[in-house]
CSV table of C-alpha atoms in Angstrom, one decimal:
chain,number,residue,atom,x,y,z
K,1,MET,CA,-6.6,40.7,-3.4
K,2,ASN,CA,-9.4,38.9,-4.1
K,3,VAL,CA,-10.5,35.1,-2.7
K,4,SER,CA,-10.2,33.5,-5.9
K,5,SER,CA,-6.9,34.1,-6.7
K,6,THR,CA,-5.9,32.9,-3.5
K,7,ALA,CA,-7.7,30.0,-3.4
K,8,ARG,CA,-6.0,29.2,-7.0
K,9,ARG,CA,-2.3,30.2,-5.7
K,10,MET,CA,-3.2,28.0,-1.9
K,11,LEU,CA,-4.2,25.0,-4.6
K,12,VAL,CA,-0.9,25.3,-6.5
K,13,ILE,CA,0.9,25.6,-3.2
K,14,THR,CA,-0.9,22.4,-1.6
K,15,GLY,CA,0.0,20.5,-4.8
K,16,LEU,CA,3.3,21.1,-5.0
K,17,ALA,CA,3.9,20.7,-1.3
K,18,VAL,CA,2.1,17.1,-1.1
K,19,LEU,CA,4.2,15.9,-4.3
K,20,ALA,CA,7.8,17.6,-2.6
K,21,THR,CA,6.6,15.3,0.3
K,22,PHE,CA,6.1,11.9,-1.9
K,23,LEU,CA,9.3,12.7,-3.8
K,24,ALA,CA,11.4,13.2,-1.1
K,25,ARG,CA,10.3,10.2,0.7
K,26,ALA,CA,11.3,8.4,-2.6
K,27,SER,CA,14.8,9.8,-3.1
K,28,GLN,CA,15.2,8.4,0.1
K,29,ARG,CA,14.0,5.0,-0.9
K,30,ARG,CA,17.8,3.6,-1.0
K,31,ALA,CA,18.7,4.6,2.3
K,32,VAL,CA,15.8,2.9,4.6
K,33,ARG,CA,14.8,-0.6,5.0
K,34,LEU,CA,11.7,-1.4,2.9
K,35,ASP,CA,8.9,-3.4,4.1
K,36,TYR,CA,9.4,-7.4,2.9
K,37,ASP,CA,6.2,-7.3,0.8
K,38,ASP,CA,8.1,-4.3,-1.3
K,39,GLY,CA,10.5,-7.2,-2.8
K,40,VAL,CA,7.9,-9.9,-3.1
K,41,TYR,CA,5.6,-7.2,-5.2
K,42,TRP,CA,8.7,-5.8,-7.5
K,43,GLN,CA,9.7,-9.6,-8.2
K,44,THR,CA,6.1,-10.5,-8.8
K,45,ALA,CA,6.1,-7.5,-11.5
K,46,LEU,CA,9.4,-8.6,-13.2
K,47,ALA,CA,7.8,-12.0,-13.4
K,48,VAL,CA,4.5,-10.8,-15.2
K,49,ALA,CA,6.7,-8.6,-17.3
K,50,ASP,CA,8.4,-11.6,-18.4
K,51,GLY,CA,5.6,-13.1,-19.4
K,52,TYR,CA,4.6,-15.5,-16.3
K,53,GLN,CA,1.0,-15.7,-15.4
K,54,PRO,CA,-0.2,-15.0,-11.9
K,55,TYR,CA,-1.5,-18.0,-10.2
K,56,SER,CA,-0.2,-20.8,-12.6
K,57,ASP,CA,3.6,-19.7,-12.7
K,58,VAL,CA,4.1,-16.7,-9.8
K,59,PHE,CA,2.7,-17.6,-6.4
K,60,PHE,CA,0.5,-14.3,-6.0
K,61,ALA,CA,-1.8,-13.8,-2.7
K,62,GLN,CA,-4.2,-10.9,-4.0
K,63,PRO,CA,-6.5,-10.4,-7.0
K,64,PRO,CA,-4.9,-10.2,-10.2
K,65,LEU,CA,-5.2,-6.1,-11.4
K,66,TYR,CA,-2.2,-5.3,-9.3
K,67,ALA,CA,0.2,-7.5,-10.4
K,68,TRP,CA,-0.8,-6.4,-14.3
K,69,LEU,CA,-0.3,-3.1,-13.3
K,70,SER,CA,2.9,-3.2,-11.3
K,71,ALA,CA,4.2,-5.4,-14.5
K,72,LEU,CA,3.5,-2.6,-17.0
K,73,PRO,CA,6.6,-0.2,-16.1
K,74,PHE,CA,8.8,-2.6,-16.5
K,75,ALA,CA,7.2,-4.4,-19.5
K,76,LEU,CA,7.4,-0.9,-21.1
K,77,ASP,CA,10.8,-0.7,-19.9
K,78,ALA,CA,10.3,2.4,-17.7
K,79,GLY,CA,11.9,0.0,-14.9
K,80,GLU,CA,11.7,0.9,-11.2
K,81,VAL,CA,11.6,4.6,-11.5
K,82,GLY,CA,8.6,4.3,-13.4
K,83,SER,CA,7.1,1.6,-11.4
K,84,ARG,CA,8.2,3.8,-8.4
K,85,LEU,CA,6.6,7.2,-10.1
K,86,LEU,CA,3.6,5.0,-11.0
K,87,THR,CA,3.2,4.7,-7.2
K,88,ILE,CA,3.6,8.0,-5.9
K,89,GLY,CA,0.5,8.6,-8.4
K,90,TRP,CA,-1.6,6.7,-6.2
K,91,ALA,CA,-0.5,8.3,-3.5
K,92,LEU,CA,-1.1,11.4,-5.2
K,93,LEU,CA,-4.4,10.1,-5.6
K,94,LEU,CA,-5.4,9.4,-2.0
K,95,SER,CA,-4.4,12.5,-1.2
K,96,THR,CA,-6.8,14.3,-3.5
K,97,GLY,CA,-9.3,12.1,-2.9
K,98,ALA,CA,-9.1,13.0,0.7
K,99,GLY,CA,-9.0,16.9,0.0
K,100,VAL,CA,-12.4,16.4,-2.5
K,101,LEU,CA,-14.4,15.0,0.7
K,102,GLY,CA,-13.1,17.5,3.4
K,103,GLY,CA,-13.4,20.2,0.6
K,104,LEU,CA,-17.2,18.6,0.2
K,105,LEU,CA,-17.8,18.8,3.8
K,106,ALA,CA,-16.2,22.5,4.6
K,107,GLY,CA,-15.1,24.3,1.8
K,108,ARG,CA,-11.9,24.5,-0.6
K,109,TYR,CA,-9.5,25.2,2.3
K,110,ALA,CA,-10.9,22.4,4.4
K,111,GLY,CA,-10.3,20.1,1.4
K,112,MET,CA,-6.5,21.6,0.9
K,113,ALA,CA,-5.8,20.7,4.4
K,114,ALA,CA,-7.1,17.5,4.2
K,115,ALA,CA,-4.9,16.8,1.5
K,116,LEU,CA,-2.0,17.8,3.3
K,117,LEU,CA,-2.7,15.5,6.3
K,118,VAL,CA,-3.2,12.4,4.4
K,119,ALA,CA,0.7,13.4,3.0
K,120,LEU,CA,2.2,14.2,6.8
K,121,LEU,CA,0.9,11.1,8.0
K,122,PRO,CA,3.4,8.3,8.8
K,123,PRO,CA,2.1,5.5,7.1
K,124,VAL,CA,1.6,7.3,3.7
K,125,GLN,CA,5.1,8.8,3.8
K,126,ARG,CA,6.3,5.2,4.1
K,127,TYR,CA,4.7,3.6,1.7
K,128,CYS,CA,4.2,6.5,-0.9
K,129,PHE,CA,6.9,4.8,-2.9
K,130,GLN,CA,6.9,1.2,-2.0
K,131,PHE,CA,5.4,-1.2,-4.0
K,132,GLY,CA,2.7,-3.3,-2.6
K,133,ALA,CA,-1.5,-3.3,-3.4
K,134,ASP,CA,-2.8,-1.4,-0.2
K,135,LEU,CA,-2.3,2.0,-1.4
K,136,PRO,CA,-3.9,1.9,-5.0
K,137,THR,CA,-7.3,0.4,-2.8
K,138,ALA,CA,-6.9,2.9,-0.4
K,139,ALA,CA,-6.8,5.4,-3.3
K,140,LEU,CA,-9.7,3.8,-5.2
K,141,VAL,CA,-11.9,3.1,-2.5
K,142,THR,CA,-11.2,7.2,-1.4
K,143,TRP,CA,-12.5,8.0,-4.6
K,144,SER,CA,-15.6,5.4,-4.4
K,145,VAL,CA,-16.6,7.0,-1.5
K,146,VAL,CA,-16.5,10.7,-2.9
K,147,CYS,CA,-18.9,9.8,-5.7
K,148,ALA,CA,-21.0,8.0,-3.4
K,149,VAL,CA,-21.6,11.2,-1.4
K,150,ARG,CA,-22.5,13.2,-4.3
K,151,ALA,CA,-25.4,11.4,-3.9
K,152,ARG,CA,-26.5,11.1,-8.1
K,153,PRO,CA,-27.1,8.4,-10.6
K,154,ARG,CA,-24.1,8.6,-12.5
K,155,TRP,CA,-21.9,9.1,-9.7
K,156,TRP,CA,-23.6,6.0,-8.1
K,157,LEU,CA,-22.4,4.1,-11.0
K,158,ALA,CA,-18.7,5.3,-11.2
K,159,SER,CA,-18.6,4.7,-7.1
K,160,GLY,CA,-19.3,1.0,-7.7
K,161,THR,CA,-17.3,1.0,-10.8
K,162,LEU,CA,-14.7,2.4,-8.4
K,163,LEU,CA,-15.1,-0.2,-5.6
K,164,GLY,CA,-14.8,-3.0,-8.4
K,165,VAL,CA,-11.9,-1.9,-9.8
K,166,ALA,CA,-10.1,-1.7,-5.5
K,167,GLY,CA,-11.9,-5.1,-5.2
K,168,VAL,CA,-9.9,-6.8,-8.0
K,169,ILE,CA,-6.5,-5.3,-6.6
K,170,LYS,CA,-7.0,-6.5,-2.8
K,171,LEU,CA,-10.1,-7.8,-0.8
K,172,ILE,CA,-9.8,-5.5,2.3
K,173,THR,CA,-11.9,-3.4,-0.1
K,174,VAL,CA,-14.9,-4.9,1.7
K,175,VAL,CA,-14.5,-3.2,4.7
K,176,ALA,CA,-15.6,0.0,2.9
K,177,ILE,CA,-18.9,-1.4,1.9
K,178,PRO,CA,-20.5,-0.4,5.1
K,179,ALA,CA,-19.7,3.6,4.7
K,180,LEU,CA,-21.1,3.4,0.9
K,181,LEU,CA,-24.2,1.3,2.4
K,182,VAL,CA,-24.6,4.5,4.6
K,183,ALA,CA,-24.3,7.2,1.9
K,184,ALA,CA,-26.7,5.3,-0.4
K,185,LEU,CA,-29.6,4.7,2.3
K,186,ALA,CA,-29.0,8.7,3.3
K,187,CYS,CA,-30.0,9.7,-0.2
K,188,ARG,CA,-33.5,9.8,-1.6
K,189,ARG,CA,-33.5,6.9,-4.3
K,190,ARG,CA,-32.1,4.3,-2.1
K,191,LEU,CA,-32.7,1.5,-4.2
K,192,ALA,CA,-31.8,3.0,-7.5
K,193,ALA,CA,-28.5,4.0,-5.6
K,194,LEU,CA,-27.8,0.3,-4.0
K,195,ALA,CA,-28.5,-0.9,-7.3
K,196,SER,CA,-26.2,1.2,-9.2
K,197,VAL,CA,-23.3,0.7,-6.9
K,198,SER,CA,-23.8,-2.9,-6.8
K,199,VAL,CA,-24.3,-4.0,-10.5
K,200,SER,CA,-21.4,-1.9,-11.5
K,201,ALA,CA,-19.0,-3.5,-8.7
K,202,VAL,CA,-20.2,-7.1,-9.9
K,203,ALA,CA,-20.0,-5.9,-13.1
K,204,VAL,CA,-15.9,-5.3,-13.2
K,205,CYS,CA,-15.5,-8.1,-10.6
K,206,ALA,CA,-17.0,-10.5,-13.2
K,207,LEU,CA,-15.0,-9.1,-16.0
K,208,VAL,CA,-11.9,-9.5,-14.3
K,209,LEU,CA,-12.7,-13.0,-12.9
K,210,ALA,CA,-13.1,-14.2,-16.6
K,211,VAL,CA,-10.1,-13.7,-17.3
K,212,THR,CA,-8.2,-15.3,-14.5
K,213,SER,CA,-7.2,-18.3,-14.5
K,214,PRO,CA,-6.7,-21.1,-13.2
K,215,PRO,CA,-9.6,-20.2,-10.6
K,216,GLU,CA,-9.1,-23.2,-8.8
K,217,GLN,CA,-5.3,-22.1,-8.3
K,218,ALA,CA,-6.6,-18.6,-7.8
K,219,TRP,CA,-8.6,-19.3,-5.1
K,220,ASP,CA,-6.3,-21.2,-3.3
K,221,GLN,CA,-4.0,-18.1,-3.3
K,222,ILE,CA,-6.2,-15.5,-2.9
K,223,VAL,CA,-8.9,-16.5,-0.3
K,224,ALA,CA,-7.7,-20.3,1.3
K,225,LEU,CA,-4.5,-18.5,2.2
K,226,HIS,CA,-5.9,-16.0,3.9
K,227,LEU,CA,-8.3,-17.9,5.6
K,228,THR,CA,-5.9,-20.3,6.8
K,229,ALA,CA,-3.2,-17.3,8.1
K,230,ALA,CA,-6.4,-15.8,10.3
K,231,ASP,CA,-6.7,-19.1,12.1
K,232,ILE,CA,-2.8,-19.6,13.3
K,233,GLN,CA,-2.6,-19.2,16.7
K,234,ASP,CA,-0.1,-16.6,17.9
K,235,GLN,CA,0.7,-14.3,15.4
K,236,PRO,CA,3.3,-11.7,15.3
K,237,VAL,CA,2.5,-8.3,16.4
K,238,PRO,CA,4.1,-5.8,14.1
K,239,GLY,CA,7.6,-4.2,14.9
K,240,GLY,CA,7.2,-0.8,15.8
K,241,THR,CA,3.6,-1.5,17.2
K,242,ILE,CA,3.9,0.9,20.4
K,243,SER,CA,6.0,3.5,18.5
K,244,MET,CA,2.6,3.6,15.7
K,245,LEU,CA,0.1,3.7,18.5
K,246,THR,CA,1.8,6.9,20.0
K,247,LEU,CA,3.1,8.8,17.3
K,248,TRP,CA,0.0,8.7,14.7
K,249,ILE,CA,-2.5,6.2,15.7
K,250,VAL,CA,-3.9,7.0,18.8
K,251,PRO,CA,-3.2,11.1,18.0
K,252,PHE,CA,-5.1,11.1,14.5
K,253,GLY,CA,-8.0,8.8,15.9
K,254,LEU,CA,-8.5,11.8,18.5
K,255,LEU,CA,-8.5,14.3,15.8
K,256,SER,CA,-10.7,12.6,14.7
K,257,GLY,CA,-12.9,12.2,16.8
K,258,ALA,CA,-12.7,15.9,17.8
K,259,GLY,CA,-13.2,16.6,14.0
K,260,THR,CA,-16.6,14.5,14.3
K,261,TYR,CA,-18.2,16.0,17.0
K,262,LEU,CA,-17.0,19.5,15.4
K,263,CYS,CA,-18.7,18.6,12.1
K,264,LEU,CA,-21.9,17.2,13.6
K,265,ARG,CA,-22.2,20.5,15.4
K,266,ARG,CA,-21.5,23.4,13.2
K,267,LEU,CA,-22.1,22.0,9.7
K,268,PRO,CA,-25.1,22.6,7.8
K,269,ARG,CA,-27.9,19.6,8.3
K,270,ASP,CA,-27.0,18.4,4.4
K,271,ARG,CA,-23.6,17.8,5.0
K,272,ARG,CA,-23.7,15.7,7.8
K,273,LEU,CA,-25.1,13.0,6.5
K,274,PRO,CA,-21.6,12.2,4.8
K,275,VAL,CA,-19.8,12.9,7.9
K,276,VAL,CA,-21.9,9.9,9.3
K,277,ALA,CA,-20.7,7.6,6.5
K,278,LEU,CA,-17.1,8.8,7.3
K,279,VAL,CA,-17.2,8.0,10.5
K,280,VAL,CA,-18.7,4.5,9.8
K,281,TRP,CA,-15.7,4.5,7.3
K,282,GLY,CA,-13.3,5.0,10.3
K,283,THR,CA,-14.7,3.3,12.9
K,284,THR,CA,-14.9,0.2,10.3
K,285,GLY,CA,-10.9,0.7,10.3
K,286,VAL,CA,-10.8,0.5,14.3
K,287,VAL,CA,-12.7,-2.7,14.1
K,288,PHE,CA,-10.7,-4.1,11.4
K,289,ALA,CA,-7.5,-3.5,12.8
K,290,GLY,CA,-9.1,-5.4,15.9
K,291,LEU,CA,-9.9,-8.2,14.5
K,292,HIS,CA,-8.0,-8.7,11.3
K,293,ARG,CA,-5.0,-11.2,11.6
K,294,PRO,CA,-1.9,-10.8,11.0
K,295,ILE,CA,-2.2,-7.0,10.7
K,296,PHE,CA,0.2,-4.7,9.8
K,297,GLU,CA,0.7,-1.0,9.5
K,298,HIS,CA,-0.4,-0.7,5.3
K,299,HIS,CA,-3.9,-2.3,6.2
K,300,LEU,CA,-4.2,1.4,7.9
K,301,LEU,CA,-3.6,3.0,4.6
K,302,LEU,CA,-7.5,2.3,3.9
K,303,PHE,CA,-8.4,4.5,6.8
K,304,VAL,CA,-6.6,7.4,6.4
K,305,ALA,CA,-8.9,9.9,4.1
K,306,SER,CA,-11.8,9.4,6.2
K,307,GLY,CA,-10.0,11.0,9.4
K,308,ALA,CA,-8.4,13.7,7.5
K,309,ALA,CA,-11.4,14.9,6.0
K,310,ILE,CA,-13.4,14.9,9.1
K,311,THR,CA,-10.6,16.5,11.3
K,312,ALA,CA,-9.7,19.6,8.7
K,313,ALA,CA,-13.4,19.9,8.1
K,314,GLY,CA,-14.2,20.2,11.6
K,315,PHE,CA,-11.5,22.4,12.7
K,316,PHE,CA,-11.7,24.7,9.8
K,317,ALA,CA,-15.7,25.0,10.3
K,318,PHE,CA,-14.9,27.0,13.1
K,319,LEU,CA,-12.1,29.2,11.4
K,320,GLN,CA,-12.4,32.6,9.5
K,321,PRO,CA,-11.5,33.0,6.1
K,322,LYS,CA,-8.1,34.4,6.7
K,323,ALA,CA,-7.2,31.8,9.4
K,324,GLN,CA,-7.9,29.1,6.9
K,325,VAL,CA,-5.8,30.4,4.4
K,326,LEU,CA,-3.1,30.4,7.1
K,327,THR,CA,-3.6,27.5,9.0
K,328,THR,CA,-3.4,25.5,5.0
K,329,ALA,CA,-0.3,27.3,4.6
K,330,ALA,CA,1.2,26.3,7.3
K,331,LEU,CA,0.4,22.6,6.6
K,332,ALA,CA,2.1,23.3,3.2
K,333,LEU,CA,5.2,24.9,5.1
K,334,ILE,CA,5.6,21.8,7.4
K,335,CYS,CA,5.0,19.4,4.2
K,336,VAL,CA,8.1,21.3,2.2
K,337,VAL,CA,10.3,21.8,5.5
K,338,GLN,CA,10.1,18.2,6.4
K,339,ALA,CA,10.7,17.0,2.9
K,340,LEU,CA,13.5,19.3,2.8
K,341,MET,CA,14.9,18.5,6.0
K,342,LEU,CA,14.9,14.6,5.4
K,343,PRO,CA,18.0,12.8,7.6
K,344,VAL,CA,20.7,11.6,4.9
K,345,SER,CA,21.3,7.9,5.8
K,346,PRO,CA,24.0,5.8,4.4
K,347,ARG,CA,22.6,4.1,1.3
K,348,LEU,CA,21.8,0.7,1.3
K,349,GLU,CA,23.2,-0.1,-2.0
K,350,SER,CA,26.8,0.3,-0.8
K,351,THR,CA,26.5,-2.8,1.4
K,352,ALA,CA,28.7,-5.4,0.7
K,353,MET,CA,26.5,-8.1,-0.1
K,354,LEU,CA,24.8,-6.3,-2.5
K,355,ARG,CA,28.0,-5.9,-4.3
K,356,CYS,CA,28.5,-9.0,-4.0
K,357,LEU,CA,25.3,-10.3,-5.5
K,358,ARG,CA,26.2,-7.7,-8.5
K,359,ALA,CA,29.3,-9.9,-9.3
K,360,LEU,CA,26.4,-12.6,-10.5
K,361,PRO,CA,25.5,-12.2,-14.1
K,362,SER,CA,22.2,-9.7,-14.3
K,363,GLY,CA,19.5,-11.3,-14.7
K,364,SER,CA,20.4,-14.6,-13.0
K,365,VAL,CA,17.9,-16.3,-11.0
K,366,LEU,CA,18.4,-16.3,-7.4
K,367,VAL,CA,16.5,-18.4,-4.5
K,368,THR,CA,16.2,-16.4,-1.7
K,369,ASP,CA,13.7,-14.7,1.3
K,370,ASP,CA,14.6,-11.3,0.7
K,371,GLN,CA,13.5,-10.9,-3.0
K,372,GLU,CA,14.0,-7.2,-2.6
K,373,ILE,CA,18.0,-6.8,-2.5
K,374,ALA,CA,18.0,-9.9,-5.3
K,375,ALA,CA,16.1,-7.2,-7.5
K,376,ARG,CA,18.1,-4.3,-6.3
K,377,ALA,CA,21.0,-6.5,-7.9
K,378,GLY,CA,19.3,-7.0,-11.0
K,379,LEU,CA,18.5,-10.6,-10.3
K,380,ARG,CA,15.3,-12.2,-10.9
K,381,THR,CA,13.7,-15.1,-8.7
K,382,PRO,CA,11.9,-18.5,-9.5
K,383,PRO,CA,8.3,-17.0,-9.8
K,384,TRP,CA,6.7,-19.3,-7.7
K,385,LEU,CA,9.4,-18.2,-4.7
K,386,ALA,CA,8.5,-14.3,-5.5
K,387,ASP,CA,6.7,-14.8,-2.4
K,388,THR,CA,8.5,-16.6,0.1
K,389,SER,CA,6.7,-15.0,3.1
K,390,ARG,CA,6.1,-16.2,6.7
K,391,VAL,CA,2.4,-15.9,6.1
K,392,ARG,CA,2.4,-18.6,3.0
K,393,ILE,CA,5.0,-20.8,4.7
K,394,SER,CA,3.2,-20.9,8.1
K,395,SER,CA,-0.3,-21.9,6.3
K,396,GLY,CA,1.4,-24.4,4.7
K,397,HIS,CA,1.3,-23.0,0.8
K,398,LEU,CA,5.0,-23.2,0.7
K,399,THR,CA,7.1,-26.2,1.8
K,400,THR,CA,11.0,-27.0,2.4
K,401,ALA,CA,10.4,-29.0,-0.6
K,402,GLU,CA,8.7,-26.8,-3.0
K,403,ILE,CA,11.6,-24.6,-2.0
K,404,ILE,CA,14.3,-27.0,-3.1
K,405,ALA,CA,12.6,-27.6,-6.3
K,406,GLY,CA,12.2,-24.5,-7.1
K,407,ALA,CA,15.9,-23.9,-7.1
K,408,ASN,CA,16.1,-25.6,-10.1
K,409,GLY,CA,18.3,-23.6,-12.3
K,410,ALA,CA,19.3,-20.8,-9.9
K,411,VAL,CA,22.6,-19.9,-9.7
K,412,GLY,CA,22.3,-20.0,-5.9
K,413,VAL,CA,20.6,-19.5,-2.3
K,414,LEU,CA,20.6,-15.9,-0.5
K,415,PHE,CA,19.4,-16.2,3.0
K,416,ALA,CA,18.6,-13.3,4.6
K,417,PRO,CA,19.6,-11.7,8.0
K,418,PRO,CA,18.5,-13.9,10.9
K,419,ASP,CA,16.0,-10.7,12.0
K,420,ARG,CA,14.5,-11.1,8.4
K,421,ALA,CA,15.1,-14.4,8.0
K,422,LYS,CA,12.0,-16.5,6.1
K,423,PHE,CA,14.0,-19.7,5.6
K,424,VAL,CA,14.3,-21.2,9.2
K,425,ASP,CA,14.1,-24.8,8.3
K,426,PRO,CA,17.7,-26.2,9.1
K,427,ALA,CA,17.2,-28.7,6.1
K,428,ILE,CA,16.8,-25.6,3.7
K,429,THR,CA,20.3,-24.4,5.0
K,430,ALA,CA,21.8,-28.0,5.2
K,431,TRP,CA,20.7,-28.5,0.9
K,432,ALA,CA,22.2,-25.2,-0.2
K,433,ARG,CA,25.1,-25.7,1.0
K,434,ARG,CA,25.3,-29.2,-0.5
K,435,ALA,CA,24.2,-27.8,-3.7
K,436,PHE,CA,26.3,-24.5,-3.8
K,437,PRO,CA,29.3,-25.3,-1.5
K,438,LEU,CA,30.8,-22.0,-1.8
K,439,THR,CA,29.4,-19.5,0.6
K,440,TYR,CA,30.1,-16.0,1.4
K,441,ALA,CA,28.5,-14.1,4.2
K,442,ALA,CA,28.4,-10.1,4.3
K,443,ASP,CA,25.7,-7.7,6.4
K,444,GLY,CA,24.3,-10.5,8.2
K,445,TYR,CA,23.3,-12.5,4.5
K,446,LEU,CA,24.6,-15.8,3.8
K,447,LEU,CA,24.9,-16.5,0.1
K,448,ALA,CA,25.6,-20.1,-1.5
K,449,VAL,CA,26.8,-20.3,-5.1
K,450,SER,CA,28.6,-23.2,-7.2
K,451,THR,CA,31.3,-20.5,-8.8
K,452,PRO,CA,33.9,-18.4,-7.4
K,453,LEU,CA,32.6,-14.7,-6.7
K,454,ASP,CA,34.8,-11.1,-7.2
K,455,CYS,CA,33.7,-10.4,-3.3
K,456,ALA,CA,34.9,-10.3,-0.4
K,457,SER,CA,33.9,-13.3,1.5
């Protein structure tokens, strides 16, 4: 069997293994507890698809592009399934980008291994189907770096364009700039490279800003909110931080460090400069995680591609061709076996409170601090209350008075269980009981409505 046919088969196997991993995770989406942000982005997409505008009608704490993109499947009647598939597409784009980086450094099998490593990382598996701006940002930044390390004029323009598109999805994009600067300074036409990236990125951002309105409210929600949140003392540590560190952050960091050493030892000189750019990218992630507050696991998606590419390239530089094929096949097999052996959990949609919410007329407006369960039940939140996060409330960008005022026209109020509650002001509970005297409690939730429902209390 010749090498090219083997490589083609392995490429197909790699692609199928990565896709199977993401689809298997997505199939379990209703059997796991999703991040709070999933519901926020879901309700935001529904509101924008209904014709409401970000910032003026819908509170949205990110640049506008993701709100527009996530609303498209709902506007086209593709619903949740279409939108989840779009999210999986971003995960595939991220995995593919890491694969291209690994391939540029150490050959096709290192690239396949890098793509498989990304698919196997816990945060990628966790967020490959969840709504959120971090995954598309990570995918676009990865491809921006891919274009940059090719060090050609047209690729620099593409790099800047992708950087700009990522920037109008989430501002966290700026942490990739040091890596791009290193890649630009490493090429012969430094000024041309820097100019190409800068002009194209700024042009994209300016185009989006020109159609974003009102600018004052956009600035307040995108920038001022996060600046205020960063200054708040005693920021909560994300749940499961210890398990995150032990299960993947520390091992992945050690593998990335070993891969860096091996790359610098074994790769040709012309491929070491891209390695340095990727190392800068990963190091920026460490600094970001140490300084940014609040910090959550989904923020780290932006840095997984660099570590996966360096790890795969470093270790594969030591392997003989047959060993590279076998190692890649083993990683693909792990992906497939993992996908087939996912534990089957009780479906969350069978909960008593969800059945109760589905007794309400479909499309009704419900005030809640758990937007995801409302969306599952076919209900809408008031557009201005699509985001009732602790960050928004603690920063003063959402007051109790605004919550009460936003309930105008709502059929009721749903309070999340205590461990996920955002409506902690007793005044909200007191008002809800007065305005909606009938209450139903189930699964830790408390639902207050004004008309009887056909569900157990």
